[in-house]
């Protein structure tokens, strides 16, 4: 490598470092406060997600056909426990059925609140959707955990409750 090239690289690097210093100095207190609120929103979401994950594992011990999926739905972060089943009705017709318990997690950074919406579907039938809203942080963490537990229990009662569907008889090979 030539010395002229090395000198140019050094000048480019030094200029970049100076721009970075200026950029850091220009960050206002408002920018830093907003960054901190965003971090708190992620921490709150992760704590609630961990609670949901624990309940999913316990539910899967009773119904291993359920899978946990993550993504975005209606602009909110979503965790959904879902199962597709092939079941036979009382008249002997076999059809595919879909069951899910979905949680939509929605942080509101500006007012430091957090909301969770629960949507339940049992064998293609949507149940009532409910929501819980509270403050971000440790104070309302127990409230959110209690809400999640209640939703899992309601879902389990509906899913494992009486219904006229059954697994199709297996065909001997």
mmCIF file of C-alpha atoms in Angstrom:
data_model
loop_
_atom_site.group_PDB
_atom_site.id
_atom_site.type_symbol
_atom_site.label_atom_id
_atom_site.label_comp_id
_atom_site.label_asym_id
_atom_site.label_seq_id
_atom_site.Cartn_x
_atom_site.Cartn_y
_atom_site.Cartn_z
ATOM 1 C CA UNK A 1 0.000 0.000 0.000
ATOM 2 C CA UNK A 2 1.252 3.445 -0.840
ATOM 3 C CA UNK A 3 1.824 6.085 1.794
ATOM 4 C CA UNK A 4 -0.555 8.463 -0.011
ATOM 5 C CA UNK A 5 -3.361 5.895 0.271
ATOM 6 C CA UNK A 6 -2.637 5.348 3.978
ATOM 7 C CA UNK A 7 -2.702 9.118 4.556
ATOM 8 C CA UNK A 8 -6.079 9.416 2.821
ATOM 9 C CA UNK A 9 -7.502 6.559 4.921
ATOM 10 C CA UNK A 10 -6.268 8.236 8.095
ATOM 11 C CA UNK A 11 -7.903 11.555 7.092
ATOM 12 C CA UNK A 12 -11.188 9.792 6.306
ATOM 13 C CA UNK A 13 -11.124 7.965 9.646
ATOM 14 C CA UNK A 14 -10.293 11.160 11.582
ATOM 15 C CA UNK A 15 -13.086 13.078 9.841
ATOM 16 C CA UNK A 16 -15.526 10.287 10.672
ATOM 17 C CA UNK A 17 -14.500 10.324 14.326
ATOM 18 C CA UNK A 18 -14.993 14.108 14.515
ATOM 19 C CA UNK A 19 -18.461 13.815 12.940
ATOM 20 C CA UNK A 20 -19.379 11.170 15.519
ATOM 21 C CA UNK A 21 -18.277 13.422 18.387
ATOM 22 C CA UNK A 22 -20.324 16.325 17.039
ATOM 23 C CA UNK A 23 -23.353 14.067 16.575
ATOM 24 C CA UNK A 24 -23.140 12.842 20.170
ATOM 25 C CA UNK A 25 -22.910 16.416 21.477
ATOM 26 C CA UNK A 26 -25.984 17.410 19.432
ATOM 27 C CA UNK A 27 -28.202 14.784 21.055
ATOM 28 C CA UNK A 28 -30.576 16.615 23.324
ATOM 29 C CA UNK A 29 -31.894 15.614 26.706
ATOM 30 C CA UNK A 30 -35.280 15.031 25.052
ATOM 31 C CA UNK A 31 -33.702 12.514 22.649
ATOM 32 C CA UNK A 32 -32.088 10.683 25.535
ATOM 33 C CA UNK A 33 -35.338 10.643 27.537
ATOM 34 C CA UNK A 34 -37.227 9.251 24.538
ATOM 35 C CA UNK A 35 -34.553 6.573 24.078
ATOM 36 C CA UNK A 36 -34.945 5.585 27.720
ATOM 37 C CA UNK A 37 -38.736 5.299 27.336
ATOM 38 C CA UNK A 38 -38.234 3.036 24.330
ATOM 39 C CA UNK A 39 -35.856 0.824 26.297
ATOM 40 C CA UNK A 40 -38.426 0.596 29.117
ATOM 41 C CA UNK A 41 -41.113 -0.400 26.607
ATOM 42 C CA UNK A 42 -38.940 -3.236 25.292
ATOM 43 C CA UNK A 43 -38.125 -4.389 28.829
ATOM 44 C CA UNK A 44 -41.824 -4.440 29.748
ATOM 45 C CA UNK A 45 -42.725 -6.325 26.567
ATOM 46 C CA UNK A 46 -39.962 -8.874 27.161
ATOM 47 C CA UNK A 47 -41.142 -9.487 30.738
ATOM 48 C CA UNK A 48 -44.730 -10.088 29.578
ATOM 49 C CA UNK A 49 -43.494 -12.248 26.714
ATOM 50 C CA UNK A 50 -41.588 -14.416 29.216
ATOM 51 C CA UNK A 51 -44.769 -14.901 31.287
ATOM 52 C CA UNK A 52 -46.713 -15.899 28.170
ATOM 53 C CA UNK A 53 -43.898 -18.271 27.162
ATOM 54 C CA UNK A 54 -44.058 -20.050 30.536
ATOM 55 C CA UNK A 55 -47.824 -20.534 30.243
ATOM 56 C CA UNK A 56 -47.432 -21.830 26.685
ATOM 57 C CA UNK A 57 -44.926 -24.466 27.848
ATOM 58 C CA UNK A 58 -47.303 -25.627 30.570
ATOM 59 C CA UNK A 59 -50.241 -25.721 28.147
ATOM 60 C CA UNK A 60 -48.206 -27.675 25.588
ATOM 61 C CA UNK A 61 -47.580 -30.343 28.231
ATOM 62 C CA UNK A 62 -51.335 -31.021 28.138
ATOM 63 C CA UNK A 63 -51.867 -30.365 24.414
ATOM 64 C CA UNK A 64 -48.628 -30.836 22.433
ATOM 65 C CA UNK A 65 -50.334 -29.996 19.120
ATOM 66 C CA UNK A 66 -50.134 -26.265 20.011
ATOM 67 C CA UNK A 67 -47.237 -24.215 18.673
ATOM 68 C CA UNK A 68 -46.083 -20.739 19.678
ATOM 69 C CA UNK A 69 -45.692 -18.197 16.884
ATOM 70 C CA UNK A 70 -44.481 -14.602 16.996
ATOM 71 C CA UNK A 71 -45.015 -11.761 14.578
ATOM 72 C CA UNK A 72 -47.007 -8.604 14.016
ATOM 73 C CA UNK A 73 -50.775 -8.342 13.704
ATOM 74 C CA UNK A 74 -52.828 -5.167 13.407
ATOM 75 C CA UNK A 75 -49.621 -3.161 13.970
ATOM 76 C CA UNK A 76 -48.912 -4.797 17.322
ATOM 77 C CA UNK A 77 -46.392 -7.410 18.434
ATOM 78 C CA UNK A 78 -48.160 -10.763 18.572
ATOM 79 C CA UNK A 79 -47.607 -14.041 20.370
ATOM 80 C CA UNK A 80 -50.051 -16.761 19.403
ATOM 81 C CA UNK A 81 -50.425 -20.322 20.572
ATOM 82 C CA UNK A 82 -52.160 -22.178 17.753
ATOM 83 C CA UNK A 83 -53.209 -25.640 16.644
ATOM 84 C CA UNK A 84 -54.686 -27.025 13.420
ATOM 85 C CA UNK A 85 -56.615 -30.261 13.879
ATOM 86 C CA UNK A 86 -58.581 -32.618 11.701
ATOM 87 C CA UNK A 87 -61.735 -33.642 13.574
ATOM 88 C CA UNK A 88 -64.912 -35.560 12.824
ATOM 89 C CA UNK A 89 -68.358 -34.158 13.664
ATOM 90 C CA UNK A 90 -71.395 -36.108 14.922
ATOM 91 C CA UNK A 91 -72.542 -36.855 11.360
ATOM 92 C CA UNK A 92 -69.186 -38.426 10.469
ATOM 93 C CA UNK A 93 -67.807 -35.557 8.345
ATOM 94 C CA UNK A 94 -64.150 -34.783 8.821
ATOM 95 C CA UNK A 95 -62.998 -31.171 8.616
ATOM 96 C CA UNK A 96 -60.024 -29.051 9.604
ATOM 97 C CA UNK A 97 -60.366 -26.918 12.723
ATOM 98 C CA UNK A 98 -58.252 -24.064 13.955
ATOM 99 C CA UNK A 99 -57.765 -23.025 17.599
ATOM 100 C CA UNK A 100 -55.600 -20.201 18.908
ATOM 101 C CA UNK A 101 -54.909 -17.965 21.847
ATOM 102 C CA UNK A 102 -53.393 -14.720 20.616
ATOM 103 C CA UNK A 103 -51.870 -11.896 22.646
ATOM 104 C CA UNK A 104 -51.290 -8.491 21.071
ATOM 105 C CA UNK A 105 -48.723 -6.457 23.019
ATOM 106 C CA UNK A 106 -48.888 -2.695 22.566
ATOM 107 C CA UNK A 107 -46.553 -0.306 24.425
ATOM 108 C CA UNK A 108 -47.502 3.380 24.526
ATOM 109 C CA UNK A 109 -44.168 5.105 25.039
ATOM 110 C CA UNK A 110 -45.478 8.651 25.398
ATOM 111 C CA UNK A 111 -47.680 7.997 28.432
ATOM 112 C CA UNK A 112 -45.681 4.996 29.723
ATOM 113 C CA UNK A 113 -48.684 2.682 29.511
ATOM 114 C CA UNK A 114 -48.928 -0.810 28.099
ATOM 115 C CA UNK A 115 -51.905 -2.745 26.782
ATOM 116 C CA UNK A 116 -52.470 -6.416 26.058
ATOM 117 C CA UNK A 117 -55.327 -7.712 23.964
ATOM 118 C CA UNK A 118 -56.310 -11.364 23.990
ATOM 119 C CA UNK A 119 -58.145 -13.038 21.101
ATOM 120 C CA UNK A 120 -59.360 -16.615 21.383
ATOM 121 C CA UNK A 121 -60.572 -19.002 18.692
ATOM 122 C CA UNK A 122 -61.749 -22.519 19.570
ATOM 123 C CA UNK A 123 -62.299 -24.892 16.654
ATOM 124 C CA UNK A 124 -62.998 -22.097 14.138
ATOM 125 C CA UNK A 125 -65.290 -20.189 16.539
ATOM 126 C CA UNK A 126 -64.080 -16.787 17.745
ATOM 127 C CA UNK A 127 -64.671 -16.024 21.402
ATOM 128 C CA UNK A 128 -64.853 -12.622 23.061
ATOM 129 C CA UNK A 129 -61.739 -10.486 22.756
ATOM 130 C CA UNK A 130 -60.588 -8.774 25.974
ATOM 131 C CA UNK A 131 -57.866 -6.277 26.850
ATOM 132 C CA UNK A 132 -55.885 -5.055 29.846
ATOM 133 C CA UNK A 133 -54.113 -1.705 30.128
ATOM 134 C CA UNK A 134 -51.697 -0.558 32.798
ATOM 135 C CA UNK A 135 -48.452 1.216 33.528
ATOM 136 C CA UNK A 136 -45.118 0.020 32.204
ATOM 137 C CA UNK A 137 -42.750 -1.210 34.854
ATOM 138 C CA UNK A 138 -42.689 -3.451 37.872
ATOM 139 C CA UNK A 139 -45.819 -1.978 39.471
ATOM 140 C CA UNK A 140 -48.310 -3.453 37.008
ATOM 141 C CA UNK A 141 -46.266 -6.524 36.054
ATOM 142 C CA UNK A 142 -48.329 -8.696 38.418
ATOM 143 C CA UNK A 143 -51.553 -7.291 36.934
ATOM 144 C CA UNK A 144 -50.438 -8.267 33.418
ATOM 145 C CA UNK A 145 -49.297 -11.721 34.594
ATOM 146 C CA UNK A 146 -52.670 -12.274 36.264
ATOM 147 C CA UNK A 147 -54.461 -11.214 33.065
ATOM 148 C CA UNK A 148 -52.377 -13.660 30.999
ATOM 149 C CA UNK A 149 -53.094 -16.488 33.444
ATOM 150 C CA UNK A 150 -56.839 -15.770 33.344
ATOM 151 C CA UNK A 151 -56.800 -15.848 29.530
ATOM 152 C CA UNK A 152 -55.008 -19.213 29.477
ATOM 153 C CA UNK A 153 -57.488 -20.660 31.974
ATOM 154 C CA UNK A 154 -60.507 -19.413 29.987
ATOM 155 C CA UNK A 155 -58.978 -20.799 26.808
ATOM 156 C CA UNK A 156 -58.285 -24.179 28.452
ATOM 157 C CA UNK A 157 -61.844 -24.409 29.813
ATOM 158 C CA UNK A 158 -63.261 -23.777 26.343
ATOM 159 C CA UNK A 159 -60.774 -25.959 24.477
ATOM 160 C CA UNK A 160 -60.944 -28.976 26.795
ATOM 161 C CA UNK A 161 -64.667 -28.512 27.521
ATOM 162 C CA UNK A 162 -67.505 -30.586 26.096
ATOM 163 C CA UNK A 163 -67.812 -30.637 22.310
ATOM 164 C CA UNK A 164 -69.187 -33.035 19.721
ATOM 165 C CA UNK A 165 -66.007 -33.349 17.649
ATOM 166 C CA UNK A 166 -63.560 -36.238 17.804
ATOM 167 C CA UNK A 167 -60.312 -37.301 16.220
ATOM 168 C CA UNK A 168 -60.966 -39.204 12.975
ATOM 169 C CA UNK A 169 -60.593 -42.966 13.171
ATOM 170 C CA UNK A 170 -57.258 -44.051 11.769
ATOM 171 C CA UNK A 171 -57.351 -46.220 8.720
ATOM 172 C CA UNK A 172 -55.402 -49.481 9.159
ATOM 173 C CA UNK A 173 -52.609 -49.961 6.667
#
